[in-house]
CSV table of C-alpha atoms and ligand atoms in Angstrom, one decimal:
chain,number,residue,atom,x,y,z
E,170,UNK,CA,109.6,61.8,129.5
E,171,UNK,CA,109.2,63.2,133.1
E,172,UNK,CA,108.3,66.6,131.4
E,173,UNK,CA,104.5,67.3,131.3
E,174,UNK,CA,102.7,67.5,128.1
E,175,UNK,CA,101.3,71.3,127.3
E,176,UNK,CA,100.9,71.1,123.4
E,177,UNK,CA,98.3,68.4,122.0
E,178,UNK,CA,97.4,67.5,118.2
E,179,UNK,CA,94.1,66.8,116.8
E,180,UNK,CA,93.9,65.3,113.1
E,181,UNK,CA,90.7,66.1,112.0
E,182,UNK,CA,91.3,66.1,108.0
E,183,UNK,CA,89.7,63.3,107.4
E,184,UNK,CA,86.7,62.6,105.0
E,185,UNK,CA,84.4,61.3,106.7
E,186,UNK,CA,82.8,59.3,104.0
E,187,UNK,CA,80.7,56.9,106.3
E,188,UNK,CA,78.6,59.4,107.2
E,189,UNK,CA,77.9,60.8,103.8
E,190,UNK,CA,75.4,62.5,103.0
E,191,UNK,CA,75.7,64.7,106.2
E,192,UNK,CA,79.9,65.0,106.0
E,193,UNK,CA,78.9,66.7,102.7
E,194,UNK,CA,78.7,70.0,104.4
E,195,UNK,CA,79.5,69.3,108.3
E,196,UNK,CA,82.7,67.8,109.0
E,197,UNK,CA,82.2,64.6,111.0
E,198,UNK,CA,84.5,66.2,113.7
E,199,UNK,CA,81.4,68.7,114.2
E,200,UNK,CA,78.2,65.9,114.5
E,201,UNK,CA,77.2,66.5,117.7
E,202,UNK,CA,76.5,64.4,120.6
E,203,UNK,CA,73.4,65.6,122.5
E,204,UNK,CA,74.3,69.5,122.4
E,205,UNK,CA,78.4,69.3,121.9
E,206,UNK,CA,80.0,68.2,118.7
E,207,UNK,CA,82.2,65.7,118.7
E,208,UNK,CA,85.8,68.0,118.6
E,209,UNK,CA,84.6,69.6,121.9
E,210,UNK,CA,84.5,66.1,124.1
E,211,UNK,CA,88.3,65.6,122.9
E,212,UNK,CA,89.5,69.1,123.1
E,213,UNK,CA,87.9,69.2,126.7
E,214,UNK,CA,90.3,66.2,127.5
E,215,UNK,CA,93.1,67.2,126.6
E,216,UNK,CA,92.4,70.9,128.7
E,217,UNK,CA,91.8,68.6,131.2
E,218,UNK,CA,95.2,66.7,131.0
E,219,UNK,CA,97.1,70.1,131.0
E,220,UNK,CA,97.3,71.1,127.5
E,221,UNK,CA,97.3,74.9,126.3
E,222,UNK,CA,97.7,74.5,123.3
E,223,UNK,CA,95.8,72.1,120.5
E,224,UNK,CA,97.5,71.9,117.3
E,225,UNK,CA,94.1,71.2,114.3
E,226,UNK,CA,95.4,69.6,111.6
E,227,UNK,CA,92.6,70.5,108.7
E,228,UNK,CA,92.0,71.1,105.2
E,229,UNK,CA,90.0,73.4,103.2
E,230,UNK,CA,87.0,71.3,103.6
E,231,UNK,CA,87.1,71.9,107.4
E,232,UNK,CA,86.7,75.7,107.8
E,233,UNK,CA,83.8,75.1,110.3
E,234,UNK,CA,86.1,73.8,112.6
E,235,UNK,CA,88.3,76.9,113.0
E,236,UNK,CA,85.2,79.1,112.8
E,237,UNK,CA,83.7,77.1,116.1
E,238,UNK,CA,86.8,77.5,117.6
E,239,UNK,CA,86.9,81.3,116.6
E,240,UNK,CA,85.2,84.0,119.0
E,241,UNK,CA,81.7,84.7,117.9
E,242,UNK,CA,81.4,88.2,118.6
E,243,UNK,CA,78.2,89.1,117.0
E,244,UNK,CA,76.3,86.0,118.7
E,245,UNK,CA,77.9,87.3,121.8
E,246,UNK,CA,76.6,90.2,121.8
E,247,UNK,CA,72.8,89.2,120.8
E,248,UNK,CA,72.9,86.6,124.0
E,249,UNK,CA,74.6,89.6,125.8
E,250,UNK,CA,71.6,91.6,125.1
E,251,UNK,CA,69.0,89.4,125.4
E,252,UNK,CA,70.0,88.2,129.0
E,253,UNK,CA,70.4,84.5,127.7
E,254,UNK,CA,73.7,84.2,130.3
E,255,UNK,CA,73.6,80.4,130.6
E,256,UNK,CA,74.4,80.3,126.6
E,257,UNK,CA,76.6,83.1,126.6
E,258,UNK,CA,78.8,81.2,128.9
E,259,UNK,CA,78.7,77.6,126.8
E,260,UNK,CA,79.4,79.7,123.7
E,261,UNK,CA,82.4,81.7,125.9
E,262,UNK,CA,83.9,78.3,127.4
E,263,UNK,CA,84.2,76.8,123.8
E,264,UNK,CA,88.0,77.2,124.7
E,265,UNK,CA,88.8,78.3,127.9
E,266,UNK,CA,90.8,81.8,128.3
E,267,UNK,CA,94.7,80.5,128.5
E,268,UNK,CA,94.2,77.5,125.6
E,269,UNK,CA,95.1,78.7,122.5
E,270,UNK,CA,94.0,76.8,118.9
E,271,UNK,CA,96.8,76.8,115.9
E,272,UNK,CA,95.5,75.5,112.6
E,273,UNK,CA,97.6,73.9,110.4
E,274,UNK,CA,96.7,72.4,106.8
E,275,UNK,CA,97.5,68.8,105.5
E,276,UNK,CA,97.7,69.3,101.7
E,277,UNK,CA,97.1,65.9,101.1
E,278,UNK,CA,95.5,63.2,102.6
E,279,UNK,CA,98.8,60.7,102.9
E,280,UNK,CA,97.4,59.3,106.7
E,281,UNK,CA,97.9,59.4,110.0
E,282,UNK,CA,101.6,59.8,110.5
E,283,UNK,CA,101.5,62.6,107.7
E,284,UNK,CA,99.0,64.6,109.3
E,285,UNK,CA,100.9,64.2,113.1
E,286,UNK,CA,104.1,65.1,111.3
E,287,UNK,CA,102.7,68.6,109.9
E,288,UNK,CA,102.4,69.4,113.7
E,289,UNK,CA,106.3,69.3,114.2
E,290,UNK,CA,107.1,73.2,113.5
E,291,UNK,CA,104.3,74.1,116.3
E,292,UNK,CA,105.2,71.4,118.6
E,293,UNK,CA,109.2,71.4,118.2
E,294,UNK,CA,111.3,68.7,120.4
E,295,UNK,CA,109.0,68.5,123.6
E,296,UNK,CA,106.3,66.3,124.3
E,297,UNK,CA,102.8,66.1,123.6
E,298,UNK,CA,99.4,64.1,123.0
E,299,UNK,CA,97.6,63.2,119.7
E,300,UNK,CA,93.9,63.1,120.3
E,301,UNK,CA,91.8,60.9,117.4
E,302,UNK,CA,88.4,62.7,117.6
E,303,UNK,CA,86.3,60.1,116.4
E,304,UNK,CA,87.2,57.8,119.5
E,305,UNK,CA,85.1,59.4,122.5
E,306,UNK,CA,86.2,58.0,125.6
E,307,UNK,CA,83.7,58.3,129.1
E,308,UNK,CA,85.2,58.1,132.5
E,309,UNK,CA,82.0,59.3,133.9
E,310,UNK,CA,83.3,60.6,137.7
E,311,UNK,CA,87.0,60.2,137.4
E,312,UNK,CA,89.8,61.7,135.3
E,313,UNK,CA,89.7,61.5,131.6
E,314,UNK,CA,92.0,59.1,129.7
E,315,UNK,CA,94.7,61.3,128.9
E,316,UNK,CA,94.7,63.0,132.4
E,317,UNK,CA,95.5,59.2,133.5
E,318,UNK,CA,97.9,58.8,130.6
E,319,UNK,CA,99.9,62.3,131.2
E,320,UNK,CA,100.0,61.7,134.8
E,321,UNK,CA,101.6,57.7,133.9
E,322,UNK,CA,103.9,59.0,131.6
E,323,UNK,CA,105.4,61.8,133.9
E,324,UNK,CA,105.6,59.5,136.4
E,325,UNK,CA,107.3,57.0,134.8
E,326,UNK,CA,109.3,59.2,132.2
E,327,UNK,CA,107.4,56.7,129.5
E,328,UNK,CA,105.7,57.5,126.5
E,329,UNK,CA,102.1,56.3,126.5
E,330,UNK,CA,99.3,54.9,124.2
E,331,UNK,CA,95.9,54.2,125.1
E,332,UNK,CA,94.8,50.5,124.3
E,333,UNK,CA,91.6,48.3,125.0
E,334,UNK,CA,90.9,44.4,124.0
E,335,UNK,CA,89.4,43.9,121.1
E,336,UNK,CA,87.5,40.2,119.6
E,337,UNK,CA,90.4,39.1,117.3
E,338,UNK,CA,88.3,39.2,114.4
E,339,UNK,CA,88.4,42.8,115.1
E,340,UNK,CA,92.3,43.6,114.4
E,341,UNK,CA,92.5,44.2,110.9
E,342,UNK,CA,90.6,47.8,111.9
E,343,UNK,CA,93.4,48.7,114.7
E,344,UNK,CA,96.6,49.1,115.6
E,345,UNK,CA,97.6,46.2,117.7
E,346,UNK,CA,100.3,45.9,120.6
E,347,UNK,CA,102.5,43.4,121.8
E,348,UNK,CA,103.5,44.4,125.1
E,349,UNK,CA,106.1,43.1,127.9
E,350,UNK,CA,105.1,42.6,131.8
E,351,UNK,CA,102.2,44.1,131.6
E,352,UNK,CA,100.6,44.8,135.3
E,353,UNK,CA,97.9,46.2,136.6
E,354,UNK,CA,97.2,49.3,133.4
E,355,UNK,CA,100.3,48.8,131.6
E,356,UNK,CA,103.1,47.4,130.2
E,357,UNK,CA,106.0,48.8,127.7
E,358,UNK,CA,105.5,48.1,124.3
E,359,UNK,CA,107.5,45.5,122.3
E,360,UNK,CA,106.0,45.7,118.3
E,361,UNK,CA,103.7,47.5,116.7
E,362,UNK,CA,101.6,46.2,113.8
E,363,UNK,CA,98.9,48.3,112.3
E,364,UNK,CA,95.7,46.9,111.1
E,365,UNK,CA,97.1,42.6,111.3
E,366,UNK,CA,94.8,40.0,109.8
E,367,UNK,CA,93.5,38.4,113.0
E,368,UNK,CA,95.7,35.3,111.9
E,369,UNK,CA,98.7,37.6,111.6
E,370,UNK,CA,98.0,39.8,115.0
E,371,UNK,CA,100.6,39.4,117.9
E,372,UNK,CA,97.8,40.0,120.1
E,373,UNK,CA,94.4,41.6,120.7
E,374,UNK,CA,95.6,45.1,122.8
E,375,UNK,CA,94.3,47.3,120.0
E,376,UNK,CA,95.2,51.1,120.2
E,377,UNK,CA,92.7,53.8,120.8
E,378,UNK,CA,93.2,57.2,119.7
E,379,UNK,CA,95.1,58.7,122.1
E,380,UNK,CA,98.9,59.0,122.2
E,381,UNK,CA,101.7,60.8,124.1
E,382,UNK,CA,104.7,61.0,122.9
E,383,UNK,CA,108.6,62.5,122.4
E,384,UNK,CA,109.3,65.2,120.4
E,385,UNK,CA,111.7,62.7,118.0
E,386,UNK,CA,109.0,60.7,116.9
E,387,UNK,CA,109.3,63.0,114.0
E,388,UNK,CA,112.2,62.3,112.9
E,389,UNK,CA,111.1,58.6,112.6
E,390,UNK,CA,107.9,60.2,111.0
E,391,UNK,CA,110.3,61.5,108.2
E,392,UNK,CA,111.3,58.3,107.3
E,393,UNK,CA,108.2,56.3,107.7
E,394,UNK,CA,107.2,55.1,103.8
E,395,UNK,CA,103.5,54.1,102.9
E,396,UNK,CA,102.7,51.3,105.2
E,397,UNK,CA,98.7,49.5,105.6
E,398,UNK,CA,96.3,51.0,102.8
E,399,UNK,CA,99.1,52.8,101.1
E,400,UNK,CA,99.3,55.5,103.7
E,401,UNK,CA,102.2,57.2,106.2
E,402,UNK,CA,101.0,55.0,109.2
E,403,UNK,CA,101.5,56.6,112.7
E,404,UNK,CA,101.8,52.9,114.1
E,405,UNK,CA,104.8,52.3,111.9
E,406,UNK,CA,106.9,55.6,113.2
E,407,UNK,CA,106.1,54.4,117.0
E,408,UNK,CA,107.1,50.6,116.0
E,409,UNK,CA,110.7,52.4,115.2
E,410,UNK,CA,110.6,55.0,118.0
E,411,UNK,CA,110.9,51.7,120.2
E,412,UNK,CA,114.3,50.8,119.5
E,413,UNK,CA,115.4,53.3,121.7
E,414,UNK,CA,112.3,55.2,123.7
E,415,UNK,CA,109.8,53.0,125.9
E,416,UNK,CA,106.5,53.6,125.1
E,417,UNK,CA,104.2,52.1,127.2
E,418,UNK,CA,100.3,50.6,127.0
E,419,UNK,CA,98.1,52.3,129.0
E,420,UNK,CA,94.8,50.2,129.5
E,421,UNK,CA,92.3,53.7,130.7
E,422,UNK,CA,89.8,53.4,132.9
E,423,UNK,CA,86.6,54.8,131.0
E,424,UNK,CA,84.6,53.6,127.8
E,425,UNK,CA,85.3,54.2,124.4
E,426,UNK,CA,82.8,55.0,121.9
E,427,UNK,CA,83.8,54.5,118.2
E,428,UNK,CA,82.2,57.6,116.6
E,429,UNK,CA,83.9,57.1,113.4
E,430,UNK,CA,80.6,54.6,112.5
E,431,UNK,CA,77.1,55.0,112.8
E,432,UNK,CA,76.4,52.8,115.9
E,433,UNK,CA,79.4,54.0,118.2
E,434,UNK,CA,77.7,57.4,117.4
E,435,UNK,CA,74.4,56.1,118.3
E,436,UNK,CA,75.9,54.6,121.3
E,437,UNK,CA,77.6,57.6,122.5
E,438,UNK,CA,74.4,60.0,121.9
E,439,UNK,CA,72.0,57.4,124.2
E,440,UNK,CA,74.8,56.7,127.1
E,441,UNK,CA,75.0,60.9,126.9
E,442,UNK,CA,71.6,61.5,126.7
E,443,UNK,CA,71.1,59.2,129.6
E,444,UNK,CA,73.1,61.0,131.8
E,445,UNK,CA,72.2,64.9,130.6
E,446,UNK,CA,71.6,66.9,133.6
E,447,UNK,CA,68.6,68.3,131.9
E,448,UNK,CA,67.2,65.5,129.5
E,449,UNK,CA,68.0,62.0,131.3
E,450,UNK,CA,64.4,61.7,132.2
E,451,UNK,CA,62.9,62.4,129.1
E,452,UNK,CA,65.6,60.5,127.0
E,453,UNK,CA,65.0,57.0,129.2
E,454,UNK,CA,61.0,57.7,128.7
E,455,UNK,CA,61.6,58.0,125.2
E,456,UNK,CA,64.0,55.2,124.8
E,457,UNK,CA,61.3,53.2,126.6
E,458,UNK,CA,58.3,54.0,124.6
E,459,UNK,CA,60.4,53.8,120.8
E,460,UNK,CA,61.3,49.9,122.3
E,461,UNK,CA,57.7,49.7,123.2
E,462,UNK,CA,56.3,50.9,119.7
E,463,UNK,CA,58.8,48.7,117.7
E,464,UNK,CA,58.0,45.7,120.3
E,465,UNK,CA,61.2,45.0,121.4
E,466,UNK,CA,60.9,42.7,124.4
E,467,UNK,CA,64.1,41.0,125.3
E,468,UNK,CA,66.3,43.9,126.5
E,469,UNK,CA,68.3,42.0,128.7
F,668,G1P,C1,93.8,54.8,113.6
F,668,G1P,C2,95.2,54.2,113.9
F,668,G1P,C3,95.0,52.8,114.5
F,668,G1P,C4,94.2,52.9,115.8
F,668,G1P,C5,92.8,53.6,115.5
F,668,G1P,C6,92.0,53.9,116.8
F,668,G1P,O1,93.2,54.1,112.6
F,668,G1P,O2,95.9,54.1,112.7
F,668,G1P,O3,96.3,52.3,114.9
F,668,G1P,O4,93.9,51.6,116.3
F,668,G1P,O5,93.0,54.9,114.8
F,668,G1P,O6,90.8,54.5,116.5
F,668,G1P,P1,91.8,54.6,111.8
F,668,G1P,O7,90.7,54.2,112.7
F,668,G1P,O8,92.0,56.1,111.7
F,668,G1P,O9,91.9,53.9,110.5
Protein backbone atom coordinates (compact mmCIF):
# COMPACT_ATOMS: atom_id res chain seq x y z
CA UNK A 1 0.00 0.00 0.00
CA UNK A 2 2.70 2.64 -1.02
CA UNK A 3 -0.35 4.92 -2.08
CA UNK A 4 -1.16 7.62 0.52
CA UNK A 5 -4.40 7.56 2.34
CA UNK A 6 -6.78 10.75 1.26
CA UNK A 7 -10.30 9.31 2.28
CA UNK A 8 -10.90 8.42 6.13
CA UNK A 9 -14.11 6.78 7.93
CA UNK A 10 -15.55 7.79 11.10
CA UNK A 11 -18.35 5.40 12.71
CA UNK A 12 -20.05 7.46 14.91
CA UNK A 13 -23.60 5.50 15.02
CA UNK A 14 -23.20 4.27 18.10
CA UNK A 15 -25.55 4.62 21.24
CA UNK A 16 -23.77 5.83 23.56
CA UNK A 17 -25.64 4.29 26.39
CA UNK A 18 -22.88 4.76 29.13
CA UNK A 19 -23.33 8.17 29.19
CA UNK A 20 -27.11 8.20 29.41
CA UNK A 21 -28.82 10.56 30.54
CA UNK A 22 -26.70 13.16 28.52
CA UNK A 23 -26.48 10.81 24.98
CA UNK A 24 -30.27 11.23 25.28
CA UNK A 25 -30.05 14.39 23.18
CA UNK A 26 -26.19 14.92 22.47
CA UNK A 27 -24.48 12.30 20.67
CA UNK A 28 -21.45 11.13 22.64
CA UNK A 29 -19.36 11.90 19.56
CA UNK A 30 -20.32 15.75 20.45
CA UNK A 31 -19.35 15.77 24.56
CA UNK A 32 -16.80 18.09 24.57
CA UNK A 33 -13.39 18.12 25.93
CA UNK A 34 -12.59 21.60 27.36
CA UNK A 35 -14.16 23.77 24.34
CA UNK A 36 -13.99 20.90 21.28
CA UNK A 37 -16.19 18.00 21.14
CA UNK A 38 -14.89 14.89 20.91
CA UNK A 39 -15.49 14.28 16.79
CA UNK A 40 -13.24 17.48 16.21
CA UNK A 41 -9.84 15.93 18.11
CA UNK A 42 -10.30 12.80 15.52
CA UNK A 43 -11.35 14.68 12.50
CA UNK A 44 -8.32 17.10 13.12
CA UNK A 45 -6.10 13.85 12.99
CA UNK A 46 -6.92 12.47 10.25
CA UNK A 47 -6.56 16.38 8.30
CA UNK A 48 -3.44 16.13 9.75
CA UNK A 49 -2.45 12.66 8.21
CA UNK A 50 -3.53 13.83 4.72
CA UNK A 51 -7.14 13.08 4.45
CA UNK A 52 -9.69 15.26 2.38
CA UNK A 53 -12.22 13.56 2.75
CA UNK A 54 -14.08 11.96 6.10
CA UNK A 55 -16.59 9.49 5.34
CA UNK A 56 -19.55 9.86 8.86
CA UNK A 57 -21.17 6.94 9.19
CA UNK A 58 -24.51 8.07 11.30
CA UNK A 59 -28.05 7.52 11.94
CA UNK A 60 -31.01 9.46 12.44
CA UNK A 61 -30.18 10.00 16.02
CA UNK A 62 -27.00 11.87 15.03
CA UNK A 63 -28.21 14.89 12.96
CA UNK A 64 -26.08 17.20 15.29
CA UNK A 65 -23.21 15.77 13.93
CA UNK A 66 -23.72 16.83 10.29
CA UNK A 67 -25.24 20.05 11.43
CA UNK A 68 -21.60 20.90 13.34
CA UNK A 69 -20.08 19.96 10.42
CA UNK A 70 -22.45 22.13 8.17
CA UNK A 71 -21.55 25.96 7.61
CA UNK A 72 -23.33 28.16 10.13
CA UNK A 73 -24.04 30.99 8.16
CA UNK A 74 -26.32 32.93 10.45
CA UNK A 75 -23.78 32.61 13.49
CA UNK A 76 -21.25 33.77 11.06
CA UNK A 77 -22.63 36.54 10.31
CA UNK A 78 -23.60 37.77 14.09
CA UNK A 79 -19.70 37.16 15.04
CA UNK A 80 -18.97 38.94 11.59
CA UNK A 81 -20.79 41.82 12.90
CA UNK A 82 -20.08 41.97 16.20
CA UNK A 83 -16.20 41.98 15.64
CA UNK A 84 -15.82 38.60 17.72
CA UNK A 85 -12.90 37.49 14.93
CA UNK A 86 -11.09 35.01 17.22
CA UNK A 87 -14.57 32.81 17.23
CA UNK A 88 -15.44 33.50 13.85
CA UNK A 89 -12.26 31.77 12.88
CA UNK A 90 -12.78 28.53 15.41
CA UNK A 91 -16.38 28.29 14.05
CA UNK A 92 -14.74 28.79 10.20
CA UNK A 93 -11.87 26.13 10.81
CA UNK A 94 -14.43 23.43 11.99
CA UNK A 95 -13.33 21.77 8.62
CA UNK A 96 -10.73 23.31 6.88
CA UNK A 97 -11.47 24.75 3.11
CA UNK A 98 -10.29 21.55 0.77
CA UNK A 99 -11.75 18.65 3.35
CA UNK A 100 -14.92 17.69 2.42
CA UNK A 101 -17.63 15.61 4.92
CA UNK A 102 -20.00 12.77 3.18
CA UNK A 103 -22.66 11.35 5.46
CA UNK A 104 -23.66 8.13 5.07
CA UNK A 105 -26.48 6.20 7.29
CA UNK A 106 -26.14 2.67 8.96
CA UNK A 107 -29.73 1.45 9.05
CA UNK A 108 -29.04 -0.87 11.64
CA UNK A 109 -26.78 -1.13 14.21
CA UNK A 110 -25.08 -4.77 13.12
CA UNK A 111 -21.28 -3.40 14.50
CA UNK A 112 -18.23 -2.33 13.49
CA UNK A 113 -17.41 -4.04 10.35
CA UNK A 114 -21.17 -3.16 9.17
CA UNK A 115 -20.77 0.32 9.67
CA UNK A 116 -16.91 0.43 7.87
CA UNK A 117 -18.50 -1.56 5.02
CA UNK A 118 -21.37 1.22 4.30
CA UNK A 119 -18.30 3.37 3.51
CA UNK A 120 -17.29 1.17 0.45
CA UNK A 121 -19.35 3.18 -2.42
CA UNK A 122 -17.56 6.56 -1.13
CA UNK A 123 -14.29 5.04 -0.56
CA UNK A 124 -14.10 2.54 -3.70
CA UNK A 125 -10.76 0.26 -4.07
CA UNK A 126 -8.02 2.71 -2.59
CA UNK A 127 -6.91 3.05 0.73
CA UNK A 128 -7.93 4.75 3.72
CA UNK A 129 -8.12 5.17 7.62
CA UNK A 130 -11.02 4.30 10.16
CA UNK A 131 -10.84 6.70 13.00
CA UNK A 132 -12.88 5.29 16.42
CA UNK A 133 -13.88 8.67 17.95
CA UNK A 134 -14.23 7.62 21.40
CA UNK A 135 -10.35 6.70 21.53
CA UNK A 136 -8.60 10.27 21.87
CA UNK A 137 -5.11 9.84 21.30
CA UNK A 138 -2.32 12.91 22.59
CA UNK A 139 1.06 13.26 21.09
CA UNK A 140 1.41 16.53 22.63
CA UNK A 141 4.50 18.21 20.31
CA UNK A 142 4.91 15.49 17.65
CA UNK A 143 2.77 14.10 14.91
CA UNK A 144 -0.57 12.55 15.57
CA UNK A 145 -1.00 8.75 15.53
CA UNK A 146 -2.30 8.34 12.13
CA UNK A 147 0.27 10.92 10.66
CA UNK A 148 2.87 8.17 12.10
CA UNK A 149 0.66 5.33 10.86
CA UNK A 150 0.08 6.82 7.10
CA UNK A 151 3.61 7.72 6.88
CA UNK A 152 4.64 3.73 8.14
CA UNK A 153 2.28 2.32 5.89
CA UNK A 154 3.48 4.22 2.73
CA UNK A 155 6.72 3.56 3.49
CA UNK A 156 6.46 0.11 3.97
CA UNK A 157 3.44 -0.55 1.38
CA UNK A 158 1.79 -2.22 4.77
CA UNK A 159 -1.49 -1.86 6.11
CA UNK A 160 -1.42 -0.53 9.66
CA UNK A 161 -3.33 -0.70 13.06
CA UNK A 162 -2.70 1.21 15.98
CA UNK A 163 -2.14 -1.12 19.21
CA UNK A 164 -1.03 -0.45 22.93
CA UNK A 165 -0.44 -3.09 25.95
CA UNK A 166 -3.09 -3.66 27.82
CA UNK A 167 -3.24 -5.69 31.74
CA UNK A 168 -4.52 -9.12 30.48
CA UNK A 169 -7.42 -8.93 32.56
CA UNK A 170 -8.28 -6.21 30.14
CA UNK A 171 -8.66 -8.26 26.70
CA UNK A 172 -12.11 -9.30 26.73
CA UNK A 173 -12.84 -5.34 25.92
CA UNK A 174 -10.25 -5.24 22.82
CA UNK A 175 -9.22 -6.55 19.93
CA UNK A 176 -6.06 -8.33 20.58
CA UNK A 177 -2.96 -9.01 18.09
CA UNK A 178 -0.58 -11.65 17.73
CA UNK A 179 2.18 -10.22 15.87
CA UNK A 180 5.57 -11.55 14.13
CA UNK A 181 9.19 -9.76 14.69
CA UNK A 182 8.06 -7.10 16.11
CA UNK A 183 10.88 -4.19 16.36
CA UNK A 184 11.21 -1.07 17.48
CA UNK A 185 6.96 0.27 16.68
CA UNK A 186 5.89 -2.69 14.79
CA UNK A 187 5.55 -5.84 13.65
CA UNK A 188 3.15 -7.65 10.85
CA UNK A 189 0.26 -9.12 12.21
CA UNK A 190 -0.28 -12.98 12.42
CA UNK A 191 -4.15 -13.42 14.12
CA UNK A 192 -6.63 -11.48 15.09
CA UNK A 193 -9.00 -12.27 17.94
CA UNK A 194 -11.63 -9.78 19.01
CA UNK A 195 -12.52 -9.27 22.61
CA UNK A 196 -10.46 -13.01 24.01
CA UNK A 197 -11.06 -14.07 27.58
CA UNK A 198 -7.72 -13.10 29.10
CA UNK A 199 -7.16 -17.08 29.34
CA UNK A 200 -7.98 -17.33 25.63
CA UNK A 201 -5.83 -14.07 24.44
CA UNK A 202 -2.76 -14.77 22.13
CA UNK A 203 -1.33 -11.84 23.66
CA UNK A 204 -1.88 -8.44 25.35
CA UNK A 205 -1.23 -5.94 22.01
CA UNK A 206 -4.86 -4.66 22.14
CA UNK A 207 -6.06 -2.45 19.11
CA UNK A 208 -6.91 1.14 19.34
CA UNK A 209 -9.18 2.80 17.18
CA UNK A 210 -7.34 3.65 14.34
CA UNK A 211 -6.85 1.58 11.17
CA UNK A 212 -5.56 1.94 7.65
CA UNK A 213 -6.33 -0.21 5.29
CA UNK A 214 -6.79 -1.69 1.45
CA UNK A 215 -9.65 -1.03 -0.43
CA UNK A 216 -10.46 -5.13 -0.50
CA UNK A 217 -11.05 -5.30 3.00
CA UNK A 218 -14.59 -5.08 1.81
CA UNK A 219 -14.87 -7.73 0.11
CA UNK A 220 -13.79 -9.74 3.16
CA UNK A 221 -16.28 -7.38 5.01
CA UNK A 222 -19.12 -9.00 2.75
CA UNK A 223 -18.46 -12.14 3.99
CA UNK A 224 -17.75 -11.52 7.57
CA UNK A 225 -20.95 -13.33 9.63
CA UNK A 226 -21.86 -12.22 13.33
CA UNK A 227 -18.77 -12.70 15.30
CA UNK A 228 -18.16 -11.42 19.41
CA UNK A 229 -21.69 -10.04 20.87
CA UNK A 230 -23.57 -11.12 17.82
CA UNK A 231 -22.26 -8.38 15.65
CA UNK A 232 -20.26 -7.92 11.95
CA UNK A 233 -16.81 -7.54 13.82
CA UNK A 234 -14.19 -5.35 11.93
CA UNK A 235 -11.39 -7.54 13.74
CA UNK A 236 -12.76 -10.72 12.04
CA UNK A 237 -12.68 -9.12 8.17
CA UNK A 238 -8.87 -7.96 9.04
CA UNK A 239 -8.10 -11.61 10.59
CA UNK A 240 -9.08 -12.86 6.85
CA UNK A 241 -7.52 -9.83 4.93
CA UNK A 242 -4.19 -11.43 6.37
CA UNK A 243 -4.09 -14.41 4.29
CA UNK A 244 -2.91 -12.45 1.59
CA UNK A 245 -2.19 -8.49 2.63
CA UNK A 246 0.29 -7.66 5.60
CA UNK A 247 -1.11 -5.62 8.00
CA UNK A 248 1.14 -4.43 10.40
CA UNK A 249 0.98 -3.24 14.36
CA UNK A 250 1.84 0.10 14.80
CA UNK A 251 2.72 0.79 18.59
CA UNK A 252 2.04 5.17 18.32
CA UNK A 253 3.89 7.35 20.21
CA UNK A 254 1.20 9.51 22.18
CA UNK A 255 -1.55 8.57 24.87
CA UNK A 256 -4.79 7.25 24.51
CA UNK A 257 -7.68 8.33 26.30
CA UNK A 258 -10.73 5.90 26.46
CA UNK A 259 -13.59 8.45 26.06
CA UNK A 260 -16.11 5.76 25.49
CA UNK A 261 -16.36 5.62 29.71
CA UNK A 262 -16.64 8.14 32.19
CA UNK A 263 -13.07 8.31 33.60
CA UNK A 264 -11.13 8.21 30.22
CA UNK A 265 -13.35 11.28 29.61
CA UNK A 266 -12.53 12.70 32.85
CA UNK A 267 -9.00 11.96 32.11
CA UNK A 268 -8.89 13.53 28.80
CA UNK A 269 -10.79 16.81 30.02
CA UNK A 270 -7.99 17.41 33.12
CA UNK A 271 -4.64 16.33 30.89
CA UNK A 272 -6.51 19.05 28.25
CA UNK A 273 -7.35 21.46 30.66
CA UNK A 274 -3.91 21.29 32.02
CA UNK A 275 -2.42 22.24 28.98
CA UNK A 276 -5.14 25.03 27.51
CA UNK A 277 -3.32 27.97 26.38
CA UNK A 278 -5.79 30.08 28.21
CA UNK A 279 -7.03 27.96 31.35
CA UNK A 280 -3.92 25.77 32.45
CA UNK A 281 -3.44 28.10 35.40
CA UNK A 282 -6.75 28.21 36.61
CA UNK A 283 -7.54 24.53 35.92
CA UNK A 284 -4.22 23.29 38.13
CA UNK A 285 -5.47 25.94 40.94
CA UNK A 286 -8.65 24.46 40.80
CA UNK A 287 -7.59 20.92 40.66
CA UNK A 288 -5.50 21.83 43.68
CA UNK A 289 -8.03 23.39 45.89
CA UNK A 290 -11.12 20.46 44.92
CA UNK A 291 -8.11 17.85 46.32
CA UNK A 292 -7.66 20.14 49.14
CA UNK A 293 -11.54 20.42 50.04
CA UNK A 294 -12.15 16.66 49.62
CA UNK A 295 -8.71 16.05 51.74
CA UNK A 296 -7.03 14.09 49.47
CA UNK A 297 -3.44 13.87 50.62
CA UNK A 298 -1.48 11.09 48.99
CA UNK A 299 -1.28 12.24 45.35
CA UNK A 300 1.74 10.62 44.56
C1 LIG B 1 -13.66 -1.62 18.96
C2 LIG B 1 -13.00 -2.77 18.22
C3 LIG B 1 -11.89 -3.39 19.06
C4 LIG B 1 -10.91 -2.32 19.50
C5 LIG B 1 -11.64 -1.15 20.20
C6 LIG B 1 -10.68 0.00 20.47
O1 LIG B 1 -14.36 -2.16 20.07
O2 LIG B 1 -13.96 -3.74 17.87
O3 LIG B 1 -11.21 -4.38 18.34
O4 LIG B 1 -9.93 -2.87 20.36
O5 LIG B 1 -12.72 -0.65 19.41
O6 LIG B 1 -11.29 1.05 21.14
P1 LIG B 1 -15.46 -1.31 20.91
O7 LIG B 1 -14.69 -0.56 21.94
O8 LIG B 1 -16.15 -0.43 19.93
O9 LIG B 1 -16.36 -2.33 21.52
Amino acid sequence: MTQRIRKAVFPVAGLGTRFLPATKTVPKEMLPIVDRPLIQYAVDEAIEAGCDTLVFITNRYKHAVADYFDKAYELEQKLEKAGKFEQLEVVRHVLPQGVQAVFVTQAEALGLGHAVLCARAVIGDEPFAVLLPDDLIWNRNGDGALKQMADHAQAHGVGAIAVQDVPREQTASYGIVETEGFQDRSGAIRRMVEKPKPEDAPSTLAVVGRYILPGVIFEHLEKTGRGAGGEIQLTDAIASLLADHQVDAYRFRGTRFDCGTHIGLVEATIRFALDHEKISDAARDSMATALRELGVTDVS
